[in-house]
Structure formats: C-alpha cells, structure tokens
Amino acid sequence: MSALGGTFLDAYPLHFLVWNNQYLELDRELQKKEDVERLDPRGRTPLELAVCLGHLESTRVLLRHSADPTHSNAQGWTILQEAVSTGDPELVQLVLQYRDFKRATERLAGIPELLSKLRQARDFYVEMKWEFTSWVPLVSKVCPSDVYRVWKSGSCLRVDTTLLGFEHMTWLKGRRSYIFKGGDDGAVVMEVDHEKQVVYTEPLVLSPRDAPSLLAAMQPSQENTAQRLTSPIVSTHLNTRNIAFERNKSGIWGWRSEKSEVVSGYEAKVYSATNVELVTRSRTEHLSDQDKSRSKGSKTPLQSFLGIAEQHTAHNGSNVSQCASPHNPTAITAEEYFNPEFNLNGRDIGRPIELTSKVQRFKATLWLSETHPLSLAEQVTPIIDLMAISNAHFAKLRDFITLRLPPGFPVKIEIPLFHVLNARVTFSNLCGCDEPVSSVTVHKSESQSPPPFNCEVDPSVFEPPADYTTLGPGRSEPMRDEDDNLLQFAIQQSLLDAGTESDQVTIWEALTNSRPVPPSPLYEEDSQLESTVTDPRLSGHFGVATSFDEQLRIAMELSCRENWKDT
C-alpha cells in the first residue's frame, strides 16, 4: 500500500475499503465499531459511496452492520435513489429491502413513544373534517371529503374514518377504526373493519429473534424493482426558507382591517403563508433511450396547464477516460477523491446526472385561535404523527404544521397536497360540545364561554365489538403514493362524465373552464395557464373525441405525469 493509501486508510478506514471493494476487510473493520455514518471529504457515508460505485458486496456488508439506508445527502438524494441511478437491479433490491426494514422497525419503536407522550395530556374528543378542493373544475368534480373522529384517553387513541385512500383508479371507501393502546410493556395497534366485522391486531414488540423474519418479509418484488429502474428518479421537497405569514385583510380599500372569523365556536385570526415552493427534481441518467423517449412523450399540455417552471441541467463533467468505469466515468483516483484540498472541477463518481428541476409556488391559509384549549404540540401533533405512518395526506399535514407558525391553535388549515389539489382541515366538535357524542361525557357550566375543555371518554371505545373476528397482522394500510393516481382519475372521470358518443367534448372545452380564484400578479403560473389554453396548436393536436375509447385514450394521455412522491 502506498503512503497516500495508508493516510486515507487512517483518516477514512471504512471509505477507503469501500473504494477498493475490499468487503472482507470491511467486515472485520466494522466489528471494531467504527462510525458507520461518518462523511468523507465529498460528503458521502460509506454506504452511499459503496452504492455510487456499484459495489454490491460492500453495500451488503454495510447494511448488515446497520448502516442507515434512509440517509439523504446534502443534495437531498437518498441511498435508494442513488442505487436506482446505477441501473443495477440487485443493488436496488438490496437497498430497498433494508430501507423498508428500517422503516418497519422505527414504526414499531415509534408508536409506543408517541402514545407515551399522549398519556400526559388531558383526555379529549375532536373531529377533523378533511375537504379536498381544487381550482381545476375537472378535478374538483370528484374531490371527496371525510370526517376523522378522534378519541383520546390516557395512552389510548382511536381514529375513525370512511375515506381510506385512492388506489387502482378508484376511491377506497369503508368504515374503519384504528385503535392504538399503549402500556408499560409495549403497545398494540388494532385495525377494525366494520363492514367485514374483522379486527386485525398487531403487537408493537420486535424481539431480536423476530428481526430476520421481518427482514425477509421486506424482500421487494421484481416488478417493483423493474418499475423503479424504468421510471425517472423523483425527489420533492417543500422549500420554506423564505416563508412568511401575513394577516389577511377584509373590507374595502381605505377601510381594511385584519380579518378574523369564528370557526367551530372559536375566534380565529386568518393568516396567509406565502413564499412556499414545492421543488420537484427528476433524474433520468439510468433510463434507456426507449424509456427516455417514453418519458418525454408523456409530457402534455397538462404540465404547462399546471403552471410549472422547469429547468434542465446536465452534469457531464470532463471527458471520459479510457480507464474509466461506468461508476467512475472520469477516472477519479482515490488520491483525488479523498484529498479535501483537491478540486475535482465538477467531476464526480457515479453516472453523470441528467436533471430536470421544477418549481411550483404555493399559498396556504391558516385560521389560528389563541383561545382554543387544544395543544398542537402535546395533543394533536402526536396523533398526526401516528396517522402519518400509513396516510400520505397526514404526512403532508405534519410537514406543514411543524413549521414555526404564528401563535394560536390552527382550527382550520388549507394547504396544498400537490399542484392542483388542496386539503382543508377543520377541527370541530371538541369534546362533543357542538353535537353530543354518546361515548363522551362533557363537564361544563352554563356560564363558561367558549365551552371548557373537560370531558371523559368511555373506555369501551377502545375495545372492538365482541362479535368481530380477531386476526393477526396483515391488513394494515401501507403508505400510498396516491397523488398521481388521484389526478389521473380526476381527469379521466371528468372527461367521461362530460361527454359520451352522442355528446362529444374536447380537451379544449374541459381546460377552458374558468378558474374561480382571481388571478394574482404574485403567481406566474396564471400567465402560463392562459397561454396554454389559448394555444391554437393544442386544439389541433387533440381534436374532438369521437368515441368512448377515444375519450379514454385522450384522458389517459393527458394524465400521464411524473410521480410527486419520493420513490
């Protein structure tokens, strides 16, 4: 070994062994309890370095030694996304399996902790009304609503819902209860299907001997892997760096005052959150020419219609050396890579990144009450965290309410879920004060206004009906990537409802419905929308739908678009 190599081995022992794919030595070094998450001079963990170099053996060793497969680098890319970039299906399967295993174990550990937090808070009952809205007429026609009913007593929690999600182009409806029961020796989650009269029970305890079987159960399918390898890598994040909260105004010009409204019996100040951006980035360097053509072909007027600012960049680096490998195309040496003083001049390991960036500006509205008795941090946030484990919409609500909000409890929030769909969440009927609830006993006096926060919840609420069949785990709802399916269904359903073989409708007619919200100079997507729907080339391209099949074909062509959730 050269003197320089010895220096690197001393400074970054795990990284240097990964660089050379010396996986047997790496295994021995990891037994010394080296820091498996240490960053090298280029900001990579040993696992990320192994994945970017396509070293399957070193990746397997690191994952067995509990390297974090959910890590994101400084650019926001995850280990799994970097694995997809290599185009190696075996590497993708391995990383995906361990990522899902880590998520499952964190879920098993996290729910009892959340229930323990709830135990300290006062008992309550509250209803969360979810209304899905859109400024796009053909989407708003099929937007549903639902009321989540929430009971909390001690470390027990129950959430009832009828809107289960969206899958296979269909709304999933039903009557479900999710019951979380915490105790000193662990916790239990029950999913109660009232239509089938079945209870699925899952104890949240993972013993060391259960870990191998859980890991084996996380083996991804070949179809899942193939889908990732033939689709763009998509990363989305909410940029709130410049977010600003401003009081809404009411009245006419010259007599305007700060706006307040009564929501669910509580006086609330109305705020707007501005300068919120959803940044979506797509990478395509792993796709074949055929997959790239298919991806480009799926771009339709809908994407301009949604008001997206788009930028393409390619990081090709320097000329490719004859000694380069597919995972090190510019033949960077270890001496160059591990020397923090050496300037790579844009070169890097891994495939040259082909990147498309899109930015959408959003505006959210909040109704904040300083007299509401519920505590966002102590009582509501743990519930949202629990539901976010298996519900993508709750996950997005959680991401928003963890921002530094103005003072007060958010009795109503309207936030964007993605480009054309908003969610309006309203908290109401606290402790059954608006409409009595048989399982809740309210303690109040006539002189108190607003109603006091003092109620008791019947313990029987947290027990499933005795005549229901109890089964083991196996039906718990997974996290759904339903945003894309939702938009596809909305467009397809609206077009098919609007016209038949005898009553024809064109995409032109669907898109030129007026937008109910007045245009704002703050948002450039309005001008893009106007230019899109008035472009004469669009009507010539789509023409008139002459049959049911043709309408369906056009609807599906329009609705093809990139996934908005991280894959």
PDB file of C-alpha atoms in Angstrom, residues 31-151:
ATOM      1  CA  GLN A  31     -16.565  -5.177  14.062  1.00  0.00           C
ATOM      2  CA  LYS A  32     -14.322  -2.552  15.708  1.00  0.00           C
ATOM      3  CA  LYS A  33     -17.396  -0.314  15.983  1.00  0.00           C
ATOM      4  CA  GLU A  34     -16.142   2.338  13.578  1.00  0.00           C
ATOM      5  CA  ASP A  35     -18.508   5.241  12.875  1.00  0.00           C
ATOM      6  CA  VAL A  36     -20.545   3.813  10.015  1.00  0.00           C
ATOM      7  CA  GLU A  37     -22.212   7.173   9.262  1.00  0.00           C
ATOM      8  CA  ARG A  38     -19.068   9.315   9.037  1.00  0.00           C
ATOM      9  CA  LEU A  39     -18.892  11.570   5.978  1.00  0.00           C
ATOM     10  CA  ASP A  40     -15.907  11.584   3.630  1.00  0.00           C
ATOM     11  CA  PRO A  41     -14.454  14.833   2.184  1.00  0.00           C
ATOM     12  CA  ARG A  42     -17.100  14.718  -0.576  1.00  0.00           C
ATOM     13  CA  GLY A  43     -19.981  14.394   1.906  1.00  0.00           C
ATOM     14  CA  ARG A  44     -20.759  10.676   1.456  1.00  0.00           C
ATOM     15  CA  THR A  45     -21.290   7.987   4.062  1.00  0.00           C
ATOM     16  CA  PRO A  46     -19.551   4.636   3.453  1.00  0.00           C
ATOM     17  CA  LEU A  47     -22.888   3.181   2.305  1.00  0.00           C
ATOM     18  CA  GLU A  48     -23.564   5.984  -0.164  1.00  0.00           C
ATOM     19  CA  LEU A  49     -20.033   5.633  -1.531  1.00  0.00           C
ATOM     20  CA  ALA A  50     -20.482   1.877  -1.978  1.00  0.00           C
ATOM     21  CA  VAL A  51     -23.779   2.386  -3.786  1.00  0.00           C
ATOM     22  CA  CYS A  52     -22.477   5.141  -6.077  1.00  0.00           C
ATOM     23  CA  LEU A  53     -19.515   2.936  -7.034  1.00  0.00           C
ATOM     24  CA  GLY A  54     -21.836  -0.019  -7.654  1.00  0.00           C
ATOM     25  CA  HIS A  55     -20.032  -2.215  -5.113  1.00  0.00           C
ATOM     26  CA  LEU A  56     -22.737  -4.732  -4.231  1.00  0.00           C
ATOM     27  CA  GLU A  57     -20.606  -6.778  -1.824  1.00  0.00           C
ATOM     28  CA  SER A  58     -19.527  -3.773   0.255  1.00  0.00           C
ATOM     29  CA  THR A  59     -23.107  -2.483   0.266  1.00  0.00           C
ATOM     30  CA  ARG A  60     -24.355  -5.805   1.641  1.00  0.00           C
ATOM     31  CA  VAL A  61     -21.713  -5.807   4.400  1.00  0.00           C
ATOM     32  CA  LEU A  62     -22.519  -2.242   5.455  1.00  0.00           C
ATOM     33  CA  LEU A  63     -26.257  -2.896   5.567  1.00  0.00           C
ATOM     34  CA  ARG A  64     -25.705  -5.988   7.712  1.00  0.00           C
ATOM     35  CA  HIS A  65     -23.805  -3.745  10.127  1.00  0.00           C
ATOM     36  CA  SER A  66     -26.762  -1.329  10.404  1.00  0.00           C
ATOM     37  CA  ALA A  67     -25.634   1.411   8.034  1.00  0.00           C
ATOM     38  CA  ASP A  68     -28.553   3.805   7.531  1.00  0.00           C
ATOM     39  CA  PRO A  69     -30.329   3.078   4.213  1.00  0.00           C
ATOM     40  CA  THR A  70     -32.647   6.082   4.685  1.00  0.00           C
ATOM     41  CA  HIS A  71     -29.828   8.644   4.702  1.00  0.00           C
ATOM     42  CA  SER A  72     -30.128  11.651   2.381  1.00  0.00           C
ATOM     43  CA  ASN A  73     -27.074  13.502   1.134  1.00  0.00           C
ATOM     44  CA  ALA A  74     -26.526  17.260   1.030  1.00  0.00           C
ATOM     45  CA  GLN A  75     -28.242  17.438  -2.368  1.00  0.00           C
ATOM     46  CA  GLY A  76     -31.347  15.715  -0.997  1.00  0.00           C
ATOM     47  CA  TRP A  77     -30.890  12.373  -2.777  1.00  0.00           C
ATOM     48  CA  THR A  78     -31.466   9.179  -0.813  1.00  0.00           C
ATOM     49  CA  ILE A  79     -29.396   5.999  -0.819  1.00  0.00           C
ATOM     50  CA  LEU A  80     -32.179   4.225  -2.727  1.00  0.00           C
ATOM     51  CA  GLN A  81     -32.285   6.909  -5.394  1.00  0.00           C
ATOM     52  CA  GLU A  82     -28.527   6.655  -5.863  1.00  0.00           C
ATOM     53  CA  ALA A  83     -28.917   2.876  -6.182  1.00  0.00           C
ATOM     54  CA  VAL A  84     -31.526   3.331  -8.912  1.00  0.00           C
ATOM     55  CA  SER A  85     -29.107   5.651 -10.705  1.00  0.00           C
ATOM     56  CA  THR A  86     -26.639   2.770 -11.108  1.00  0.00           C
ATOM     57  CA  GLY A  87     -29.200   0.719 -13.043  1.00  0.00           C
ATOM     58  CA  ASP A  88     -28.265  -2.420 -11.062  1.00  0.00           C
ATOM     59  CA  PRO A  89     -31.473  -4.325 -10.143  1.00  0.00           C
ATOM     60  CA  GLU A  90     -29.749  -6.455  -7.493  1.00  0.00           C
ATOM     61  CA  LEU A  91     -28.362  -3.363  -5.782  1.00  0.00           C
ATOM     62  CA  VAL A  92     -31.776  -1.661  -5.884  1.00  0.00           C
ATOM     63  CA  GLN A  93     -33.498  -4.713  -4.386  1.00  0.00           C
ATOM     64  CA  LEU A  94     -30.945  -4.916  -1.583  1.00  0.00           C
ATOM     65  CA  VAL A  95     -31.163  -1.253  -0.587  1.00  0.00           C
ATOM     66  CA  LEU A  96     -34.964  -1.216  -0.896  1.00  0.00           C
ATOM     67  CA  GLN A  97     -35.289  -4.276   1.332  1.00  0.00           C
ATOM     68  CA  TYR A  98     -33.169  -2.775   4.114  1.00  0.00           C
ATOM     69  CA  ARG A  99     -34.829   0.630   3.791  1.00  0.00           C
ATOM     70  CA  ASP A 100     -38.287  -0.883   4.274  1.00  0.00           C
ATOM     71  CA  PHE A 101     -36.958  -2.992   7.155  1.00  0.00           C
ATOM     72  CA  LYS A 102     -35.630   0.113   8.899  1.00  0.00           C
ATOM     73  CA  ARG A 103     -38.926   1.925   8.393  1.00  0.00           C
ATOM     74  CA  ALA A 104     -40.822  -1.012   9.887  1.00  0.00           C
ATOM     75  CA  THR A 105     -38.573  -1.228  12.949  1.00  0.00           C
ATOM     76  CA  GLU A 106     -38.787   2.527  13.515  1.00  0.00           C
ATOM     77  CA  ARG A 107     -42.554   2.259  13.329  1.00  0.00           C
ATOM     78  CA  LEU A 108     -42.551  -0.490  15.944  1.00  0.00           C
ATOM     79  CA  ALA A 109     -40.406   1.642  18.224  1.00  0.00           C
ATOM     80  CA  GLY A 110     -42.034   4.988  17.476  1.00  0.00           C
ATOM     81  CA  ILE A 111     -45.704   4.289  18.155  1.00  0.00           C
ATOM     82  CA  PRO A 112     -45.254   3.378  21.865  1.00  0.00           C
ATOM     83  CA  GLU A 113     -43.219   6.570  22.301  1.00  0.00           C
ATOM     84  CA  LEU A 114     -45.969   8.681  20.735  1.00  0.00           C
ATOM     85  CA  LEU A 115     -48.607   7.021  22.919  1.00  0.00           C
ATOM     86  CA  SER A 116     -46.461   7.751  25.968  1.00  0.00           C
ATOM     87  CA  LYS A 117     -46.469  11.445  25.020  1.00  0.00           C
ATOM     88  CA  LEU A 118     -50.246  11.380  24.718  1.00  0.00           C
ATOM     89  CA  ARG A 119     -50.624   9.844  28.178  1.00  0.00           C
ATOM     90  CA  GLN A 120     -49.535  13.097  29.834  1.00  0.00           C
ATOM     91  CA  ALA A 121     -52.138  15.204  28.001  1.00  0.00           C
ATOM     92  CA  ARG A 122     -55.774  15.711  29.012  1.00  0.00           C
ATOM     93  CA  ASP A 123     -58.373  13.406  27.508  1.00  0.00           C
ATOM     94  CA  PHE A 124     -60.479  14.725  24.664  1.00  0.00           C
ATOM     95  CA  TYR A 125     -62.656  14.020  21.659  1.00  0.00           C
ATOM     96  CA  VAL A 126     -62.360  16.031  18.451  1.00  0.00           C
ATOM     97  CA  GLU A 127     -63.404  15.786  14.827  1.00  0.00           C
ATOM     98  CA  MET A 128     -61.095  16.591  11.917  1.00  0.00           C
ATOM     99  CA  LYS A 129     -63.001  17.375   8.745  1.00  0.00           C
ATOM    100  CA  TRP A 130     -60.942  16.868   5.581  1.00  0.00           C
ATOM    101  CA  GLU A 131     -62.209  18.586   2.442  1.00  0.00           C
ATOM    102  CA  PHE A 132     -60.268  18.126  -0.781  1.00  0.00           C
ATOM    103  CA  THR A 133     -60.615  21.085  -3.113  1.00  0.00           C
ATOM    104  CA  SER A 134     -59.175  22.194  -6.427  1.00  0.00           C
ATOM    105  CA  TRP A 135     -59.272  25.287  -8.587  1.00  0.00           C
ATOM    106  CA  VAL A 136     -59.386  22.997 -11.637  1.00  0.00           C
ATOM    107  CA  PRO A 137     -63.052  22.229 -12.462  1.00  0.00           C
ATOM    108  CA  LEU A 138     -62.435  18.771 -13.887  1.00  0.00           C
ATOM    109  CA  VAL A 139     -60.548  17.804 -10.719  1.00  0.00           C
ATOM    110  CA  SER A 140     -62.878  19.473  -8.227  1.00  0.00           C
ATOM    111  CA  LYS A 141     -65.838  17.430  -9.505  1.00  0.00           C
ATOM    112  CA  VAL A 142     -64.546  14.267  -7.849  1.00  0.00           C
ATOM    113  CA  CYS A 143     -62.906  15.722  -4.742  1.00  0.00           C
ATOM    114  CA  PRO A 144     -64.224  13.869  -1.675  1.00  0.00           C
ATOM    115  CA  SER A 145     -64.487  14.818   1.976  1.00  0.00           C
ATOM    116  CA  ASP A 146     -64.279  12.870   5.194  1.00  0.00           C
ATOM    117  CA  VAL A 147     -64.518  13.406   8.947  1.00  0.00           C
ATOM    118  CA  TYR A 148     -61.920  11.764  11.155  1.00  0.00           C
ATOM    119  CA  ARG A 149     -63.366  11.196  14.621  1.00  0.00           C
ATOM    120  CA  VAL A 150     -60.665  11.088  17.309  1.00  0.00           C
ATOM    121  CA  TRP A 151     -60.982   9.796  20.889  1.00  0.00           C
TER     122      TRP A 151
END
